[in-house]
PDB file of C-alpha atoms in Angstrom:
ATOM      1  CA  MET A 269     -31.360 -68.886 -16.576  1.00 41.00           C
ATOM      2  CA  ALA A 270     -30.831 -66.162 -14.140  1.00 42.00           C
ATOM      3  CA  ARG A 271     -27.673 -64.156 -13.930  1.00 41.00           C
ATOM      4  CA  LYS A 272     -26.866 -61.537 -11.642  1.00 45.00           C
ATOM      5  CA  ASP A 273     -25.593 -57.990 -12.399  1.00 43.00           C
ATOM      6  CA  ILE A 274     -22.196 -57.011 -11.820  1.00 43.00           C
ATOM      7  CA  ILE A 275     -22.093 -53.592  -9.615  1.00 38.00           C
ATOM      8  CA  THR A 276     -18.660 -52.019  -9.802  1.00 38.00           C
ATOM      9  CA  ASP A 277     -16.884 -50.561  -6.492  1.00 39.00           C
ATOM     10  CA  THR A 278     -13.443 -49.047  -6.828  1.00 35.00           C
ATOM     11  CA  SER A 279     -13.699 -46.722  -3.848  1.00 39.00           C
ATOM     12  CA  ASN A 280     -10.572 -46.463  -1.602  1.00 46.00           C
ATOM     13  CA  ALA A 281      -8.243 -47.957  -4.010  1.00 44.00           C
ATOM     14  CA  LYS A 282      -4.562 -48.196  -2.708  1.00 49.00           C
ATOM     15  CA  ASP A 283      -1.456 -47.390  -4.460  1.00 52.00           C
ATOM     16  CA  VAL A 284      -0.581 -50.478  -6.405  1.00 51.00           C
ATOM     17  CA  THR A 285       3.073 -51.001  -5.112  1.00 52.00           C
ATOM     18  CA  ASP A 286       1.359 -51.559  -1.668  1.00 55.00           C
ATOM     19  CA  PHE A 287      -0.568 -54.036  -2.886  1.00 47.00           C
ATOM     20  CA  LEU A 288       2.342 -55.598  -4.636  1.00 50.00           C
ATOM     21  CA  ASN A 289       4.495 -55.678  -1.534  1.00 53.00           C
ATOM     22  CA  GLN A 290       1.714 -57.363   0.493  1.00 50.00           C
ATOM     23  CA  ALA A 291       0.800 -59.743  -2.074  1.00 45.00           C
ATOM     24  CA  ARG A 292       4.341 -61.077  -2.336  1.00 44.00           C
ATOM     25  CA  ASN A 293       3.951 -61.846   1.677  1.00 48.00           C
ATOM     26  CA  LEU A 294       0.795 -63.400   1.417  1.00 42.00           C
ATOM     27  CA  ALA A 295       0.591 -67.121   2.264  1.00 35.00           C
ATOM     28  CA  VAL A 296      -2.093 -68.855   0.727  1.00 39.00           C
ATOM     29  CA  SER A 297      -2.990 -72.322   2.502  1.00 38.00           C
ATOM     30  CA  ALA A 298      -4.344 -75.219   0.639  1.00 40.00           C
ATOM     31  CA  PRO A 299      -6.601 -77.871   2.063  1.00 41.00           C
ATOM     32  CA  ALA A 300      -4.666 -80.538   3.781  1.00 40.00           C
ATOM     33  CA  SER A 301      -6.799 -83.504   2.398  1.00 47.00           C
ATOM     34  CA  GLY A 302      -9.465 -84.537   0.140  1.00 56.00           C
ATOM     35  CA  PRO A 303      -9.634 -84.155  -3.747  1.00 64.00           C
ATOM     36  CA  ALA A 304      -8.159 -81.268  -5.254  1.00 62.00           C
ATOM     37  CA  GLN A 305     -10.897 -78.450  -6.125  1.00 91.00           C
ATOM     38  CA  GLY A 306     -10.506 -75.299  -8.072  1.00 96.00           C
ATOM     39  CA  ARG A 307     -12.425 -72.290  -9.012  1.00 97.00           C
ATOM     40  CA  LEU A 308     -12.047 -70.527 -12.206  1.00 98.00           C
ATOM     41  CA  ILE A 309     -13.665 -67.228 -13.607  1.00 98.00           C
ATOM     42  CA  PHE A 310     -13.782 -67.179 -17.336  1.00 98.00           C
ATOM     43  CA  ALA A 311     -14.398 -63.578 -18.366  1.00 98.00           C
ATOM     44  CA  MET A 312     -14.887 -62.498 -22.182  1.00 98.00           C
ATOM     45  CA  ASP A 313     -15.445 -59.139 -24.090  1.00 98.00           C
ATOM     46  CA  ALA A 314     -18.522 -59.765 -25.695  1.00 98.00           C
ATOM     47  CA  THR A 315     -18.908 -56.535 -27.508  1.00 96.00           C
ATOM     48  CA  ALA A 316     -20.186 -56.659 -31.508  1.00 93.00           C
ATOM     49  CA  SER A 317     -16.717 -57.537 -33.094  1.00 90.00           C
ATOM     50  CA  ARG A 318     -16.175 -60.482 -30.840  1.00 94.00           C
ATOM     51  CA  GLN A 319     -18.978 -62.868 -32.127  1.00 94.00           C
ATOM     52  CA  PRO A 320     -16.731 -65.263 -34.105  1.00 94.00           C
ATOM     53  CA  SER A 321     -14.198 -65.492 -31.112  1.00 94.00           C
ATOM     54  CA  TRP A 322     -17.182 -66.004 -28.467  1.00 96.00           C
ATOM     55  CA  ASP A 323     -18.722 -68.780 -30.819  1.00 95.00           C
ATOM     56  CA  THR A 324     -15.130 -70.657 -31.104  1.00 95.00           C
ATOM     57  CA  ALA A 325     -14.767 -70.402 -27.183  1.00 96.00           C
ATOM     58  CA  ALA A 326     -18.150 -71.850 -26.833  1.00 96.00           C
ATOM     59  CA  GLU A 327     -16.698 -74.946 -29.051  1.00 95.00           C
ATOM     60  CA  ILE A 328     -13.649 -75.196 -26.794  1.00 97.00           C
ATOM     61  CA  GLN A 329     -14.289 -74.683 -23.482  1.00 97.00           C
ATOM     62  CA  ALA A 330     -15.034 -78.326 -22.474  1.00 97.00           C
ATOM     63  CA  GLU A 331     -11.088 -78.361 -22.652  1.00 97.00           C
ATOM     64  CA  MET A 332     -11.087 -76.756 -19.383  1.00 98.00           C
ATOM     65  CA  PHE A 333     -13.075 -79.732 -17.599  1.00 97.00           C
ATOM     66  CA  GLU A 334     -11.526 -82.371 -19.867  1.00 97.00           C
ATOM     67  CA  ALA A 335      -7.973 -81.176 -18.819  1.00 97.00           C
ATOM     68  CA  VAL A 336      -8.703 -81.994 -15.016  1.00 97.00           C
ATOM     69  CA  ASP A 337     -10.434 -85.029 -15.274  1.00 94.00           C
ATOM     70  CA  GLY A 338      -8.527 -87.405 -12.596  1.00 92.00           C
ATOM     71  CA  ILE A 339      -6.954 -84.454 -11.035  1.00 93.00           C
ATOM     72  CA  GLY A 340     -10.272 -82.874  -9.127  1.00 95.00           C
ATOM     73  CA  ALA A 341     -13.046 -80.826  -9.468  1.00 96.00           C
ATOM     74  CA  LEU A 342     -13.602 -77.492 -11.332  1.00 97.00           C
ATOM     75  CA  ASP A 343     -16.167 -74.857 -10.698  1.00 97.00           C
ATOM     76  CA  VAL A 344     -16.241 -72.243 -13.569  1.00 98.00           C
ATOM     77  CA  GLN A 345     -18.421 -69.141 -13.771  1.00 98.00           C
ATOM     78  CA  LEU A 346     -18.788 -66.984 -16.919  1.00 98.00           C
ATOM     79  CA  VAL A 347     -18.312 -63.288 -16.785  1.00 98.00           C
ATOM     80  CA  PHE A 348     -19.155 -61.244 -19.823  1.00 98.00           C
ATOM     81  CA  PHE A 349     -19.789 -57.440 -20.730  1.00 98.00           C
ATOM     82  CA  ARG A 350     -21.618 -56.107 -23.859  1.00 98.00           C
ATOM     83  CA  GLY A 351     -23.735 -53.107 -25.139  1.00 96.00           C
ATOM     84  CA  LEU A 352     -24.420 -50.025 -22.729  1.00 92.00           C
ATOM     85  CA  GLY A 353     -23.174 -50.847 -19.440  1.00 95.00           C
ATOM     86  CA  GLU A 354     -24.032 -54.552 -19.304  1.00 97.00           C
ATOM     87  CA  CYS A 355     -21.860 -57.011 -17.230  1.00 98.00           C
ATOM     88  CA  LYS A 356     -23.190 -60.163 -15.942  1.00 98.00           C
ATOM     89  CA  ALA A 357     -22.241 -63.377 -14.311  1.00 98.00           C
ATOM     90  CA  SER A 358     -23.503 -66.936 -14.784  1.00 98.00           C
ATOM     91  CA  GLY A 359     -23.735 -69.339 -11.870  1.00 97.00           C
ATOM     92  CA  TRP A 360     -20.963 -72.033 -10.980  1.00 97.00           C
ATOM     93  CA  ALA A 361     -20.574 -74.793 -13.575  1.00 97.00           C
ATOM     94  CA  ARG A 362     -18.733 -78.169 -12.912  1.00 95.00           C
ATOM     95  CA  ASN A 363     -19.048 -79.566 -16.227  1.00 96.00           C
ATOM     96  CA  ALA A 364     -18.902 -78.715 -19.932  1.00 97.00           C
ATOM     97  CA  LYS A 365     -22.350 -79.228 -20.728  1.00 96.00           C
ATOM     98  CA  SER A 366     -23.586 -76.553 -18.105  1.00 97.00           C
ATOM     99  CA  PHE A 367     -21.010 -74.220 -18.856  1.00 97.00           C
ATOM    100  CA  ARG A 368     -22.087 -74.626 -22.597  1.00 97.00           C
ATOM    101  CA  ASP A 369     -25.744 -73.739 -21.535  1.00 96.00           C
ATOM    102  CA  TYR A 370     -24.600 -70.548 -20.300  1.00 97.00           C
ATOM    103  CA  ILE A 371     -22.202 -69.366 -22.951  1.00 97.00           C
ATOM    104  CA  THR A 372     -24.355 -70.186 -25.885  1.00 96.00           C
ATOM    105  CA  LYS A 373     -27.317 -68.259 -24.728  1.00 95.00           C
ATOM    106  CA  VAL A 374     -25.100 -64.800 -24.869  1.00 96.00           C
ATOM    107  CA  THR A 375     -25.005 -62.783 -28.089  1.00 96.00           C
ATOM    108  CA  CYS A 376     -22.461 -60.044 -28.512  1.00 97.00           C
ATOM    109  CA  ARG A 377     -23.409 -56.508 -28.888  1.00 97.00           C
ATOM    110  CA  ALA A 378     -21.672 -53.264 -29.736  1.00 97.00           C
ATOM    111  CA  GLY A 379     -20.309 -51.533 -26.735  1.00 97.00           C
ATOM    112  CA  HIS A 380     -17.104 -50.307 -24.783  1.00 96.00           C
ATOM    113  CA  THR A 381     -14.753 -52.655 -22.828  1.00 98.00           C
ATOM    114  CA  GLN A 382     -15.517 -52.988 -19.120  1.00 98.00           C
ATOM    115  CA  ILE A 383     -12.587 -54.658 -17.654  1.00 98.00           C
ATOM    116  CA  GLU A 384     -12.697 -52.649 -14.549  1.00 98.00           C
ATOM    117  CA  ARG A 385     -16.058 -54.007 -13.754  1.00 98.00           C
ATOM    118  CA  VAL A 386     -14.698 -57.558 -14.478  1.00 98.00           C
ATOM    119  CA  LEU A 387     -11.776 -57.198 -11.962  1.00 98.00           C
ATOM    120  CA  ALA A 388     -14.156 -55.609  -9.333  1.00 98.00           C
ATOM    121  CA  HIS A 389     -16.579 -58.652  -9.700  1.00 98.00           C
ATOM    122  CA  VAL A 390     -13.837 -61.288  -9.220  1.00 98.00           C
ATOM    123  CA  GLU A 391     -12.354 -59.389  -6.190  1.00 98.00           C
ATOM    124  CA  ARG A 392     -15.698 -59.492  -4.549  1.00 98.00           C
ATOM    125  CA  GLU A 393     -16.250 -63.366  -5.316  1.00 98.00           C
ATOM    126  CA  ALA A 394     -12.866 -63.757  -3.691  1.00 97.00           C
ATOM    127  CA  ASN A 395     -13.946 -62.024  -0.607  1.00 97.00           C
ATOM    128  CA  SER A 396     -16.332 -65.423   0.011  1.00 94.00           C
ATOM    129  CA  LYS A 397     -14.623 -68.281  -1.662  1.00 95.00           C
ATOM    130  CA  LYS A 398     -11.308 -68.983  -2.867  1.00 96.00           C
ATOM    131  CA  ILE A 399     -10.711 -68.017  -6.380  1.00 98.00           C
ATOM    132  CA  ASN A 400      -7.856 -69.849  -8.251  1.00 97.00           C
ATOM    133  CA  ALA A 401      -7.627 -67.949 -11.382  1.00 98.00           C
ATOM    134  CA  LEU A 402      -9.196 -65.489 -13.688  1.00 98.00           C
ATOM    135  CA  ILE A 403      -8.955 -66.210 -17.514  1.00 98.00           C
ATOM    136  CA  TYR A 404      -9.772 -63.010 -19.517  1.00 98.00           C
ATOM    137  CA  VAL A 405     -10.038 -63.012 -23.496  1.00 97.00           C
ATOM    138  CA  GLY A 406     -10.408 -59.897 -25.219  1.00 97.00           C
ATOM    139  CA  ASP A 407      -8.683 -57.836 -28.065  1.00 96.00           C
ATOM    140  CA  CYS A 408      -8.664 -54.100 -27.101  1.00 97.00           C
ATOM    141  CA  ILE A 409      -8.961 -51.931 -24.259  1.00 97.00           C
ATOM    142  CA  GLU A 410     -10.807 -48.586 -23.774  1.00 96.00           C
ATOM    143  CA  GLU A 411     -10.231 -47.953 -20.261  1.00 97.00           C
ATOM    144  CA  ASN A 412      -7.097 -46.228 -18.330  1.00 97.00           C
ATOM    145  CA  VAL A 413      -4.666 -48.855 -16.883  1.00 96.00           C
ATOM    146  CA  ASP A 414      -4.052 -46.588 -13.921  1.00 97.00           C
ATOM    147  CA  HIS A 415      -7.552 -47.640 -12.946  1.00 96.00           C
ATOM    148  CA  LEU A 416      -7.307 -51.144 -13.495  1.00 98.00           C
ATOM    149  CA  ALA A 417      -3.816 -51.746 -11.551  1.00 98.00           C
ATOM    150  CA  PRO A 418      -5.240 -51.129  -7.871  1.00 98.00           C
ATOM    151  CA  LEU A 419      -7.827 -53.717  -8.511  1.00 98.00           C
ATOM    152  CA  ALA A 420      -5.267 -56.156  -9.884  1.00 98.00           C
ATOM    153  CA  GLY A 421      -3.498 -55.404  -6.640  1.00 98.00           C
ATOM    154  CA  LYS A 422      -6.613 -56.624  -4.866  1.00 98.00           C
ATOM    155  CA  LEU A 423      -6.746 -59.713  -6.825  1.00 98.00           C
ATOM    156  CA  ALA A 424      -3.008 -60.378  -5.919  1.00 98.00           C
ATOM    157  CA  LEU A 425      -3.848 -60.113  -1.960  1.00 97.00           C
ATOM    158  CA  LYS A 426      -6.430 -62.554  -2.634  1.00 97.00           C
ATOM    159  CA  GLY A 427      -4.252 -64.985  -4.428  1.00 97.00           C
ATOM    160  CA  VAL A 428      -5.904 -64.705  -7.669  1.00 98.00           C
ATOM    161  CA  LYS A 429      -3.751 -64.860 -10.528  1.00 98.00           C
ATOM    162  CA  ALA A 430      -4.855 -63.345 -13.923  1.00 98.00           C
ATOM    163  CA  PHE A 431      -4.436 -65.049 -17.110  1.00 98.00           C
ATOM    164  CA  MET A 432      -4.780 -62.251 -19.802  1.00 98.00           C
ATOM    165  CA  PHE A 433      -5.352 -63.709 -23.166  1.00 98.00           C
ATOM    166  CA  GLN A 434      -5.246 -61.195 -26.092  1.00 97.00           C
ATOM    167  CA  GLU A 435      -6.677 -61.967 -29.550  1.00 95.00           C
ATOM    168  CA  GLY A 436      -4.506 -59.810 -32.112  1.00 95.00           C
ATOM    169  CA  ARG A 437      -1.765 -57.309 -31.305  1.00 96.00           C
ATOM    170  CA  ASP A 438      -3.274 -54.052 -30.069  1.00 97.00           C
ATOM    171  CA  PRO A 439      -0.287 -52.453 -28.467  1.00 98.00           C
ATOM    172  CA  ASP A 440      -2.432 -50.646 -25.709  1.00 98.00           C
ATOM    173  CA  ALA A 441      -4.262 -53.894 -25.047  1.00 98.00           C
ATOM    174  CA  ALA A 442      -1.075 -55.487 -24.852  1.00 98.00           C
ATOM    175  CA  PHE A 443       0.492 -53.237 -22.385  1.00 98.00           C
ATOM    176  CA  ALA A 444      -2.693 -53.267 -20.283  1.00 98.00           C
ATOM    177  CA  PHE A 445      -3.017 -57.046 -19.904  1.00 98.00           C
ATOM    178  CA  GLY A 446       0.688 -57.711 -19.653  1.00 98.00           C
ATOM    179  CA  GLU A 447       0.472 -55.392 -16.380  1.00 98.00           C
ATOM    180  CA  ILE A 448      -2.673 -56.961 -14.966  1.00 98.00           C
ATOM    181  CA  ALA A 449      -0.865 -60.442 -15.357  1.00 98.00           C
ATOM    182  CA  ARG A 450       2.356 -59.029 -14.133  1.00 97.00           C
ATOM    183  CA  ILE A 451       0.730 -57.704 -10.800  1.00 98.00           C
ATOM    184  CA  THR A 452      -1.250 -60.718 -10.066  1.00 98.00           C
ATOM    185  CA  ASP A 453       1.591 -63.165 -10.795  1.00 97.00           C
ATOM    186  CA  GLY A 454      -0.152 -64.741 -13.674  1.00 98.00           C
ATOM    187  CA  ALA A 455       0.561 -64.835 -17.135  1.00 98.00           C
ATOM    188  CA  PHE A 456      -0.258 -62.810 -20.558  1.00 98.00           C
ATOM    189  CA  MET A 457      -0.168 -64.693 -23.913  1.00 98.00           C
ATOM    190  CA  GLN A 458      -1.327 -63.429 -27.572  1.00 97.00           C
ATOM    191  CA  PHE A 459      -3.146 -65.455 -30.016  1.00 94.00           C
ATOM    192  CA  ASP A 460      -4.768 -64.921 -33.412  1.00 90.00           C
ATOM    193  CA  ALA A 461      -8.374 -65.701 -34.538  1.00 81.00           C
ATOM    194  CA  SER A 462      -7.241 -68.593 -36.764  1.00 82.00           C
ATOM    195  CA  SER A 463      -5.783 -70.318 -33.743  1.00 89.00           C
ATOM    196  CA  ALA A 464      -8.493 -72.125 -31.684  1.00 93.00           C
ATOM    197  CA  LYS A 465      -6.108 -74.919 -30.685  1.00 94.00           C
ATOM    198  CA  LYS A 466      -3.547 -72.591 -29.331  1.00 95.00           C
ATOM    199  CA  LEU A 467      -6.555 -71.006 -27.075  1.00 96.00           C
ATOM    200  CA  ARG A 468      -7.996 -74.284 -26.343  1.00 97.00           C
ATOM    201  CA  ASP A 469      -4.507 -75.235 -24.895  1.00 97.00           C
ATOM    202  CA  LEU A 470      -4.229 -72.266 -22.968  1.00 98.00           C
ATOM    203  CA  LEU A 471      -7.586 -72.798 -21.483  1.00 98.00           C
ATOM    204  CA  GLY A 472      -6.726 -76.296 -20.368  1.00 98.00           C
ATOM    205  CA  ALA A 473      -3.368 -75.147 -19.061  1.00 98.00           C
ATOM    206  CA  VAL A 474      -5.184 -72.556 -16.534  1.00 98.00           C
ATOM    207  CA  ALA A 475      -7.799 -75.105 -15.621  1.00 98.00           C
ATOM    208  CA  SER A 476      -4.758 -77.725 -14.815  1.00 98.00           C
ATOM    209  CA  TYR A 477      -2.929 -75.118 -12.925  1.00 98.00           C
ATOM    210  CA  ALA A 478      -6.327 -73.682 -10.853  1.00 97.00           C
ATOM    211  CA  VAL A 479      -6.961 -77.502  -9.612  1.00 97.00           C
ATOM    212  CA  GLY A 480      -3.691 -79.126  -9.258  1.00 96.00           C
ATOM    213  CA  GLY A 481      -0.905 -76.086  -9.143  1.00 96.00           C
ATOM    214  CA  GLN A 482       2.415 -76.201 -11.143  1.00 95.00           C
ATOM    215  CA  ASP A 483       2.745 -79.881 -11.405  1.00 96.00           C
ATOM    216  CA  ALA A 484      -0.505 -80.270 -12.838  1.00 97.00           C
ATOM    217  CA  LEU A 485       0.406 -77.927 -15.314  1.00 97.00           C
ATOM    218  CA  SER A 486       3.507 -79.481 -16.114  1.00 97.00           C
ATOM    219  CA  ALA A 487       1.653 -82.715 -16.415  1.00 97.00           C
ATOM    220  CA  TYR A 488      -0.592 -80.971 -18.805  1.00 97.00           C
ATOM    221  CA  GLN A 489       2.241 -79.436 -20.904  1.00 97.00           C
ATOM    222  CA  SER A 490       3.794 -82.988 -21.369  1.00 97.00           C
ATOM    223  CA  LYS A 491       0.462 -84.511 -22.533  1.00 96.00           C
ATOM    224  CA  THR A 492      -0.159 -81.697 -24.904  1.00 96.00           C
ATOM    225  CA  GLY A 493       3.496 -80.993 -26.015  1.00 97.00           C
ATOM    226  CA  SER A 494       2.220 -77.215 -26.691  1.00 96.00           C
ATOM    227  CA  GLU A 495       4.839 -74.654 -26.859  1.00 95.00           C
ATOM    228  CA  GLU A 496       2.161 -72.134 -25.720  1.00 96.00           C
ATOM    229  CA  VAL A 497       1.714 -74.030 -22.453  1.00 97.00           C
ATOM    230  CA  LEU A 498       5.344 -74.255 -22.142  1.00 97.00           C
ATOM    231  CA  ARG A 499       5.764 -70.190 -22.262  1.00 97.00           C
ATOM    232  CA  LEU A 500       2.783 -70.020 -19.998  1.00 98.00           C
ATOM    233  CA  GLY A 501       4.511 -72.065 -17.233  1.00 96.00           C
ATOM    234  CA  HIS A 502       7.822 -70.089 -17.629  1.00 96.00           C
ATOM    235  CA  GLN A 503       6.113 -66.862 -16.997  1.00 96.00           C
ATOM    236  CA  LEU A 504       4.426 -68.300 -13.653  1.00 94.00           C
ATOM    237  CA  ARG A 505       7.642 -69.619 -12.689  1.00 85.00           C
ATOM    238  CA  LYS A 506       9.441 -66.215 -13.057  1.00 81.00           C
ATOM    239  CA  SER A 507       6.628 -64.585 -11.074  1.00 75.00           C
ATOM    240  CA  ARG A 508       7.429 -66.529  -7.974  1.00 67.00           C
TER     241      ARG A 508
END
């Protein structure tokens, strides 16, 4: 399997307030006809402590594709970082088997967080194609949130909502993840290592939103009865 390296480009970053003001006024048009289609980037921290969570994600990722069955097509790209400066992206997958082939080939390695490189990669992808959502799953941060905010602003300008899912309660990560979600009009949710169902429902919720918007998200919440999905939907409505 071939993957492409991610190269960070954070030059000429503007003040995040400018991005926010422009993003609020940016109208994103949808296709007039044809089946709904969404693109979603699924990013995960693959540093050493994350192996159990990585294995869980490999098991529950199918929910993203099952959630949109009958709504439209969903393309998902895996992005991960680990080790000493390694940050990579997979090809695009349109079914659970293809995505599982990508995710199960990755093992976690010791290293620092590289969320800045993840955001920069998503922004570059959004330059050439519509990216409906970013899902990020991690438990900590070792970067300056002031460096991440301008990149989050760039995503907001391109209509990319960040759904930041934190495992655990680390306060620094909670603040940073919450800010990225706020700037992009996305959502921030927390879960613990024992709540695989909660994360599965959140993945399905974002996939539904990426393909079918608020209506699809509401339908998914009705189907699952998930309190977490309901809370996620409330955050999105507040950001409008």
